[in-house]
Amino acid sequence: MEIKSGIYPVGAIDWDRRLFDELIPLPDGTSYNAYLIRGSERAALIDTVDPGMSEVLIDNLKKLNVSKLDYVIANHAEQDHSGSLPAILNIYPEARVVATPKCKSMLMDLLLIPEDKFNPVDDGETISLGDKTIRFIHAPWVHWPETMFTYLEEDKILFTCDFLGSHLATSDLFVTDEATVYEAAKRYYAEIMMPFRTAIKKNLEKIKDLEIELIAPSHGPAYDKPDFILDAYRDWISDEVKNEVVIPYISMHGSTKKMVDYLVGALMERGVTVKQFNLSDTDIGKLAIALVDAATIVIGSPTVLAGPHPNVIYAAYLANALRPKVKFASIIGSYGWGGRMVEQLTGLIPNLKVEVLEPVVIKGIPEKEDFQALDRLAEEILNKHRECNIPER
Ligand code: FEO
């Protein structure tokens, strides 16, 4: 297969992987895309693959009769793209590792690659492969500090590594099923890129005048209609939120569940979209996706050992780390005899720049006045959304 003349996908599809970083669910597997570029005078490999799949990359290069590599371009130091560098350098000892100075330093630390193997590049620097010219665009913090893009000038292809990618194992080289890729790319954004929304804005601005015919990330299919993914990212990183409330919750004996169900109904009656997640068995990726657009998060928890349920603590900690653009937050739940659930939960989400709406925390099973308090909370959420001019259905 060729992406364009002289440009070959040589990476690996990981159909079976179900967890990334021992944290992120991968319901659809993933791929570690690497690309061979054959110029008239020199050859370059863009990124490698996860070390567990080095043999796939090496076999693909052998099938293409690659006897010499001049450059291995490391757009990102994380091991799912750099982890096969030692194996590649073993087979192609003449290859120079091209990376940002920061990436060079990280690869020396993470993979013990000797300093004399590197050819560090400045932002905007180019390397000629003969009839093909590669330009390097420093793009820090998508999602590590050392990341860069590689732009192939004559073919107008932007290689973005993690950025704009999707955890999706597919035999399609390019996007065919847009709905499936949209969901996978949004999950990827939510779990990995969302904390770096400000850096993404800067990096999108940096490439806005670039002529791009193809975007080739290092996870998931490539984009032969670049605006499909660029428009999606512009939407996700915008400051606009939607008329949506996300409710992650746990209920031990049913009281908190009654409150959640009531609040969901009260919000639905008011035309607010609600996404509810029972944290005793939830795909944390779906929760992250819901947080991309939502205006409000309401956390539901019982009180356990004087604090929130540990599953709720985990979800709140994760939401705080992902830094979604939510504007409002509240807490609901039931307790048996006391505790400091509200204080502990609000203390866990300092990164969320939210206005905290009056929590509804009750003793025991909810009664009439408790449901009235939930109605008041639903009304306040609606009014806050209206004050922010969030479009309603
Ligand atoms: Fe796909 Fe940040 O590694």
Coordinates of C-alpha atoms and ligand atoms in Angstrom, one line a residue:
M1 CA 0.0 0.0 0.0
E2 CA 1.1 3.6 -0.7
I3 CA -0.4 6.7 0.8
K4 CA 1.0 8.6 -2.1
S5 CA 3.8 7.8 -4.4
G6 CA 6.9 6.8 -2.4
I7 CA 5.1 7.0 1.0
Y8 CA 4.2 3.7 2.6
P9 CA 2.4 2.8 5.9
V10 CA 4.7 0.4 7.7
G11 CA 3.2 0.5 11.2
A12 CA 1.2 -2.1 13.2
I13 CA -2.4 -2.7 14.0
D14 CA -3.1 -3.7 17.6
W15 CA -6.5 -5.3 17.3
D16 CA -6.4 -6.9 20.8
R17 CA -5.2 -4.1 23.0
R18 CA -7.8 -3.1 25.5
L19 CA -6.0 -0.7 27.9
F20 CA -3.5 2.1 27.3
D21 CA -1.2 3.5 30.0
E22 CA -2.9 0.9 32.2
L23 CA -5.7 3.5 32.4
I24 CA -7.4 4.3 29.2
P25 CA -10.0 1.8 27.8
L26 CA -9.5 0.9 24.1
P27 CA -12.8 -0.8 23.1
D28 CA -11.7 -0.7 19.5
G29 CA -8.0 -1.5 19.8
T30 CA -5.5 0.9 18.3
S31 CA -2.7 1.2 15.7
Y32 CA 0.8 2.5 15.9
N33 CA 1.3 4.1 12.5
A34 CA 4.7 4.5 11.0
Y35 CA 5.5 5.8 7.6
L36 CA 8.4 5.2 5.2
I37 CA 9.2 8.0 2.9
R38 CA 11.4 7.2 -0.1
G39 CA 12.9 10.2 -1.7
S40 CA 15.0 10.2 -4.8
E41 CA 18.2 10.3 -2.7
R42 CA 17.4 9.4 0.9
A43 CA 14.8 7.5 2.9
A44 CA 13.2 8.4 6.2
L45 CA 11.0 6.5 8.6
I46 CA 8.4 8.6 10.5
D47 CA 7.8 7.2 14.0
T48 CA 8.2 3.6 15.0
V49 CA 5.7 1.3 16.8
D50 CA 5.0 0.0 20.3
P51 CA 8.0 -2.2 21.3
G52 CA 5.7 -5.2 21.6
M53 CA 5.1 -5.0 17.8
S54 CA 8.6 -4.2 16.6
E55 CA 8.7 -7.3 14.4
V56 CA 5.7 -6.1 12.4
L57 CA 7.5 -2.9 11.6
I58 CA 10.7 -4.6 10.8
D59 CA 8.9 -7.1 8.5
N60 CA 7.1 -4.3 6.7
L61 CA 10.4 -2.6 6.0
K62 CA 11.9 -5.9 4.8
K63 CA 9.0 -6.5 2.5
L64 CA 9.7 -3.1 0.9
N65 CA 13.4 -4.0 0.6
V66 CA 14.6 -1.2 2.7
S67 CA 18.3 -1.8 3.0
K68 CA 19.3 1.7 4.3
L69 CA 17.5 4.3 6.4
D70 CA 18.9 7.8 6.5
Y71 CA 16.6 9.2 9.1
V72 CA 14.2 8.0 11.7
I73 CA 11.9 10.9 12.7
A74 CA 10.7 10.8 16.2
N75 CA 7.7 13.1 16.5
H76 CA 7.0 12.0 20.0
A77 CA 9.0 10.3 22.7
E78 CA 6.2 8.2 24.2
Q79 CA 7.1 4.5 23.8
D80 CA 4.1 3.4 21.7
H81 CA 5.8 5.4 18.9
S82 CA 9.5 5.5 20.0
G83 CA 9.8 2.1 21.7
S84 CA 11.0 0.3 18.6
L85 CA 13.7 2.8 17.9
P86 CA 16.5 0.7 19.5
A87 CA 15.5 -2.3 17.4
I88 CA 15.4 -0.1 14.2
L89 CA 18.8 1.5 15.0
N90 CA 20.2 -2.0 15.5
I91 CA 19.2 -3.0 12.0
Y92 CA 19.9 0.4 10.4
P93 CA 22.9 1.8 12.4
E94 CA 23.5 4.5 9.9
A95 CA 20.1 6.2 10.6
R96 CA 20.1 9.6 12.3
V97 CA 17.3 10.1 14.8
V98 CA 15.6 13.4 14.0
A99 CA 13.7 15.0 16.9
T100 CA 13.2 18.3 18.8
P101 CA 16.0 19.0 21.3
K102 CA 13.5 18.2 24.1
C103 CA 12.6 14.9 22.5
K104 CA 16.2 14.0 22.1
S105 CA 16.8 14.5 25.8
M106 CA 13.7 12.4 26.6
L107 CA 14.7 9.6 24.3
M108 CA 18.1 9.5 25.9
D109 CA 16.4 9.1 29.3
L110 CA 13.6 6.7 28.3
L111 CA 15.4 4.5 25.8
L112 CA 19.1 5.1 26.5
I113 CA 19.7 6.0 22.9
P114 CA 23.3 7.4 22.6
E115 CA 23.6 11.2 22.0
D116 CA 25.7 10.7 18.9
K117 CA 22.7 9.1 17.1
F118 CA 20.7 12.3 17.1
N119 CA 20.1 15.0 14.6
P120 CA 18.1 17.6 16.6
V121 CA 16.0 20.0 14.6
D122 CA 14.8 23.5 15.2
D123 CA 11.2 24.7 14.5
G124 CA 10.8 25.2 10.8
E125 CA 14.0 23.4 9.8
T126 CA 13.9 21.2 6.7
I127 CA 15.7 18.1 5.5
S128 CA 15.8 17.1 1.8
L129 CA 15.4 13.5 0.7
G130 CA 16.1 14.5 -2.9
D131 CA 12.7 15.1 -4.5
K132 CA 10.9 15.3 -1.2
T133 CA 11.4 17.9 1.5
I134 CA 10.5 17.4 5.1
R135 CA 9.7 20.4 7.3
F136 CA 9.6 20.1 11.1
I137 CA 7.0 22.0 13.1
H138 CA 7.5 22.1 16.8
A139 CA 4.1 21.6 18.5
P140 CA 4.7 21.3 22.2
W141 CA 2.2 19.8 24.6
V142 CA 0.1 17.7 22.3
H143 CA 0.4 15.9 24.6
W144 CA 3.9 15.9 25.9
P145 CA 6.3 18.8 26.0
E146 CA 8.5 17.5 23.2
T147 CA 6.0 16.8 20.5
M148 CA 6.4 18.0 16.9
F149 CA 4.7 17.6 13.5
T150 CA 6.4 16.6 10.3
Y151 CA 5.2 18.2 7.0
L152 CA 6.0 16.7 3.6
E153 CA 6.1 19.8 1.5
E154 CA 5.7 18.4 -2.1
D155 CA 3.0 16.0 -1.1
K156 CA 1.3 18.3 1.4
I157 CA 1.0 15.6 4.1
L158 CA 1.1 16.5 7.7
F159 CA 2.2 13.8 10.1
T160 CA 0.9 14.6 13.5
C161 CA 1.7 11.6 15.6
D162 CA -0.9 11.5 18.5
F163 CA -2.5 14.8 17.6
L164 CA -5.8 14.3 15.7
G165 CA -5.4 10.6 16.0
S166 CA -7.9 7.9 17.2
H167 CA -7.5 4.7 19.1
L168 CA -9.1 2.5 16.4
A169 CA -7.8 -0.7 14.9
T170 CA -9.0 -0.8 11.3
S171 CA -7.7 -2.2 8.0
D172 CA -8.8 1.1 6.4
L173 CA -5.9 3.3 5.5
F174 CA -8.1 6.4 5.2
V175 CA -11.3 7.3 7.0
T176 CA -14.3 5.4 5.4
D177 CA -16.8 5.3 8.2
E178 CA -16.9 8.9 9.5
A179 CA -19.3 8.3 12.4
T180 CA -17.0 5.5 13.8
V181 CA -13.9 7.5 13.5
Y182 CA -15.5 10.7 14.9
E183 CA -16.4 8.7 18.1
A184 CA -13.0 7.2 18.4
A185 CA -11.2 10.5 17.7
K186 CA -13.4 12.3 20.3
R187 CA -12.6 9.6 22.8
Y188 CA -8.9 10.1 22.0
Y189 CA -9.3 13.9 22.4
A190 CA -11.2 13.5 25.7
E191 CA -8.8 11.1 27.3
I192 CA -5.5 12.4 26.0
M193 CA -5.7 15.9 24.5
M194 CA -8.4 17.7 26.4
P195 CA -6.1 18.8 29.3
F196 CA -4.0 20.7 26.7
R197 CA -6.8 22.7 25.0
T198 CA -4.8 25.9 25.2
A199 CA -1.7 24.3 23.6
I200 CA -4.0 22.8 20.9
K201 CA -5.4 26.2 20.1
K202 CA -1.8 27.6 19.6
N203 CA -0.8 24.6 17.5
L204 CA -3.9 24.7 15.3
E205 CA -3.1 28.4 14.7
K206 CA 0.4 27.6 13.8
I207 CA -0.7 25.2 11.0
K208 CA -3.7 27.2 9.8
D209 CA -2.0 28.5 6.6
L210 CA -0.4 25.2 5.8
E211 CA -1.7 23.6 2.6
I212 CA -2.7 20.1 3.8
E213 CA -4.1 17.4 1.5
L214 CA -3.6 14.5 3.9
I215 CA -3.3 14.2 7.7
A216 CA -1.5 11.1 8.8
P217 CA -1.6 10.6 12.5
S218 CA 0.2 7.7 14.3
H219 CA -3.0 6.2 15.7
G220 CA -6.1 5.3 13.6
P221 CA -6.8 5.9 10.0
A222 CA -5.4 8.9 8.0
Y223 CA -7.6 11.8 6.9
D224 CA -7.9 12.4 3.2
K225 CA -10.5 15.1 4.0
P226 CA -8.5 17.1 6.6
D227 CA -11.3 19.4 7.5
F228 CA -13.3 16.5 8.9
I229 CA -10.9 16.2 11.9
L230 CA -9.7 19.9 12.0
D231 CA -13.4 21.1 12.3
A232 CA -14.1 18.5 15.0
Y233 CA -11.1 19.7 17.0
R234 CA -12.1 23.4 16.5
D235 CA -15.5 22.5 18.0
W236 CA -14.1 20.5 20.9
I237 CA -11.5 23.1 21.9
S238 CA -13.8 26.1 21.5
D239 CA -15.0 27.8 24.6
E240 CA -18.6 27.0 23.7
V241 CA -20.4 24.5 26.0
K242 CA -23.6 22.6 25.3
N243 CA -26.9 22.5 27.2
E244 CA -25.8 19.2 28.8
V245 CA -25.4 17.9 32.3
V246 CA -23.1 15.0 33.1
I247 CA -24.0 13.0 36.2
P248 CA -21.5 10.4 37.4
Y249 CA -22.7 8.7 40.5
I250 CA -22.7 5.8 42.8
S251 CA -25.5 4.6 45.0
M252 CA -25.1 1.9 47.7
H253 CA -28.6 1.4 49.0
G254 CA -30.7 3.2 46.4
S255 CA -31.3 6.7 48.0
T256 CA -28.7 8.5 45.9
K257 CA -30.0 6.6 42.8
K258 CA -33.5 7.9 43.6
M259 CA -32.1 11.5 43.7
V260 CA -30.2 11.0 40.5
D261 CA -33.2 9.6 38.7
Y262 CA -35.4 12.5 39.9
L263 CA -32.8 15.1 38.9
V264 CA -32.5 13.5 35.5
G265 CA -36.2 13.7 35.0
A266 CA -36.4 17.3 36.2
L267 CA -33.6 18.3 33.8
M268 CA -35.2 16.5 30.9
E269 CA -38.5 18.2 31.6
R270 CA -36.6 21.5 31.2
G271 CA -35.1 20.5 27.9
V272 CA -31.6 19.9 29.2
T273 CA -29.7 16.9 27.8
V274 CA -28.5 14.6 30.6
K275 CA -25.7 11.9 30.4
Q276 CA -25.8 9.6 33.5
F277 CA -22.9 7.3 34.4
N278 CA -23.2 4.7 37.1
L279 CA -19.6 4.5 38.3
S280 CA -20.0 0.9 39.6
D281 CA -19.6 -0.2 36.0
T282 CA -18.8 2.5 33.6
D283 CA -16.5 3.0 30.6
I284 CA -14.4 5.9 31.9
G285 CA -13.8 6.9 28.3
K286 CA -17.5 7.5 27.7
L287 CA -17.6 9.7 30.7
A288 CA -14.6 11.7 29.4
I289 CA -16.3 12.0 26.0
A290 CA -19.4 13.4 27.7
L291 CA -17.3 16.0 29.5
V292 CA -16.0 17.4 26.2
D293 CA -19.1 19.5 25.6
A294 CA -21.1 19.6 28.8
A295 CA -21.9 22.9 30.6
T296 CA -22.5 21.2 34.0
I297 CA -21.3 18.3 36.0
V298 CA -23.4 17.0 39.0
I299 CA -21.6 14.4 41.1
G300 CA -23.8 11.9 43.0
S301 CA -22.4 10.0 46.0
P302 CA -23.4 8.4 49.2
T303 CA -21.3 8.9 52.2
V304 CA -18.9 6.1 53.1
L305 CA -16.6 6.2 56.1
A306 CA -17.3 9.9 56.4
G307 CA -16.4 10.8 52.8
P308 CA -17.4 10.2 49.2
H309 CA -17.5 6.7 47.7
P310 CA -14.0 5.8 46.5
N311 CA -15.3 5.2 42.9
V312 CA -16.7 8.8 43.0
I313 CA -13.3 10.1 44.3
Y314 CA -11.6 8.3 41.3
A315 CA -14.0 9.9 38.8
A316 CA -13.7 13.3 40.3
Y317 CA -9.9 13.1 40.3
L318 CA -10.0 12.0 36.7
A319 CA -12.4 14.8 35.7
N320 CA -10.2 17.3 37.4
A321 CA -7.1 16.0 35.6
L322 CA -8.9 16.1 32.2
R323 CA -9.8 19.8 32.7
P324 CA -13.0 19.8 30.7
K325 CA -14.5 23.2 29.9
V326 CA -17.6 22.7 32.2
K327 CA -18.8 25.9 33.8
F328 CA -21.0 24.7 36.7
A329 CA -20.8 21.9 39.2
S330 CA -22.9 20.5 42.0
I331 CA -23.1 17.5 44.3
I332 CA -26.0 15.4 45.3
G333 CA -26.3 12.4 47.6
S334 CA -27.5 10.8 50.7
Y335 CA -25.8 10.0 54.0
G336 CA -26.7 7.9 57.1
W337 CA -25.2 9.8 60.0
G338 CA -22.8 12.5 58.8
G339 CA -19.5 13.2 57.1
R340 CA -17.7 15.7 54.9
M341 CA -18.6 14.4 51.5
V342 CA -19.2 17.8 49.9
E343 CA -16.0 19.5 51.2
Q344 CA -13.9 16.5 50.1
L345 CA -15.4 16.4 46.6
T346 CA -15.1 20.1 46.0
G347 CA -11.5 19.9 47.2
L348 CA -10.8 17.3 44.5
I349 CA -11.8 19.5 41.5
P350 CA -9.7 22.7 41.7
N351 CA -8.8 22.6 38.0
L352 CA -12.4 22.9 37.0
K353 CA -13.1 26.6 36.7
V354 CA -16.7 26.1 37.8
E355 CA -19.3 27.9 39.8
V356 CA -20.5 25.5 42.4
L357 CA -24.3 25.4 42.6
E358 CA -25.9 24.7 46.0
P359 CA -25.5 20.9 46.7
V360 CA -28.4 18.7 47.7
V361 CA -27.2 16.3 50.3
I362 CA -29.8 14.7 52.5
K363 CA -30.1 12.2 55.3
G364 CA -31.6 8.8 54.5
I365 CA -34.2 8.2 51.8
P366 CA -35.3 11.3 49.8
E367 CA -38.7 12.8 50.7
K368 CA -40.9 15.5 49.3
E369 CA -38.8 18.5 50.3
D370 CA -35.7 16.8 49.0
F371 CA -37.3 16.3 45.6
Q372 CA -38.3 20.0 45.7
A373 CA -34.6 20.8 46.4
L374 CA -33.7 18.8 43.3
D375 CA -36.3 20.7 41.3
R376 CA -34.7 23.9 42.5
L377 CA -31.3 22.6 41.4
A378 CA -32.6 21.7 37.9
E379 CA -34.2 25.1 37.6
E380 CA -30.9 26.8 38.6
I381 CA -28.9 24.8 36.1
L382 CA -31.4 25.8 33.3
N383 CA -31.2 29.4 34.3
K384 CA -27.3 29.3 34.5
H385 CA -27.2 27.8 31.0
R386 CA -29.6 30.5 29.8
E387 CA -27.5 33.2 31.3
C388 CA -24.5 31.9 29.4
N389 CA -26.5 32.0 26.2
I390 CA -26.1 28.3 25.6
P391 CA -28.3 27.2 22.8
E392 CA -31.3 25.2 23.8
R393 CA -33.0 22.5 21.7
Ligands
FEO1 FE1 0.5 7.5 21.2 FE2 1.5 9.9 23.4 O1 1.5 8.3 22.5

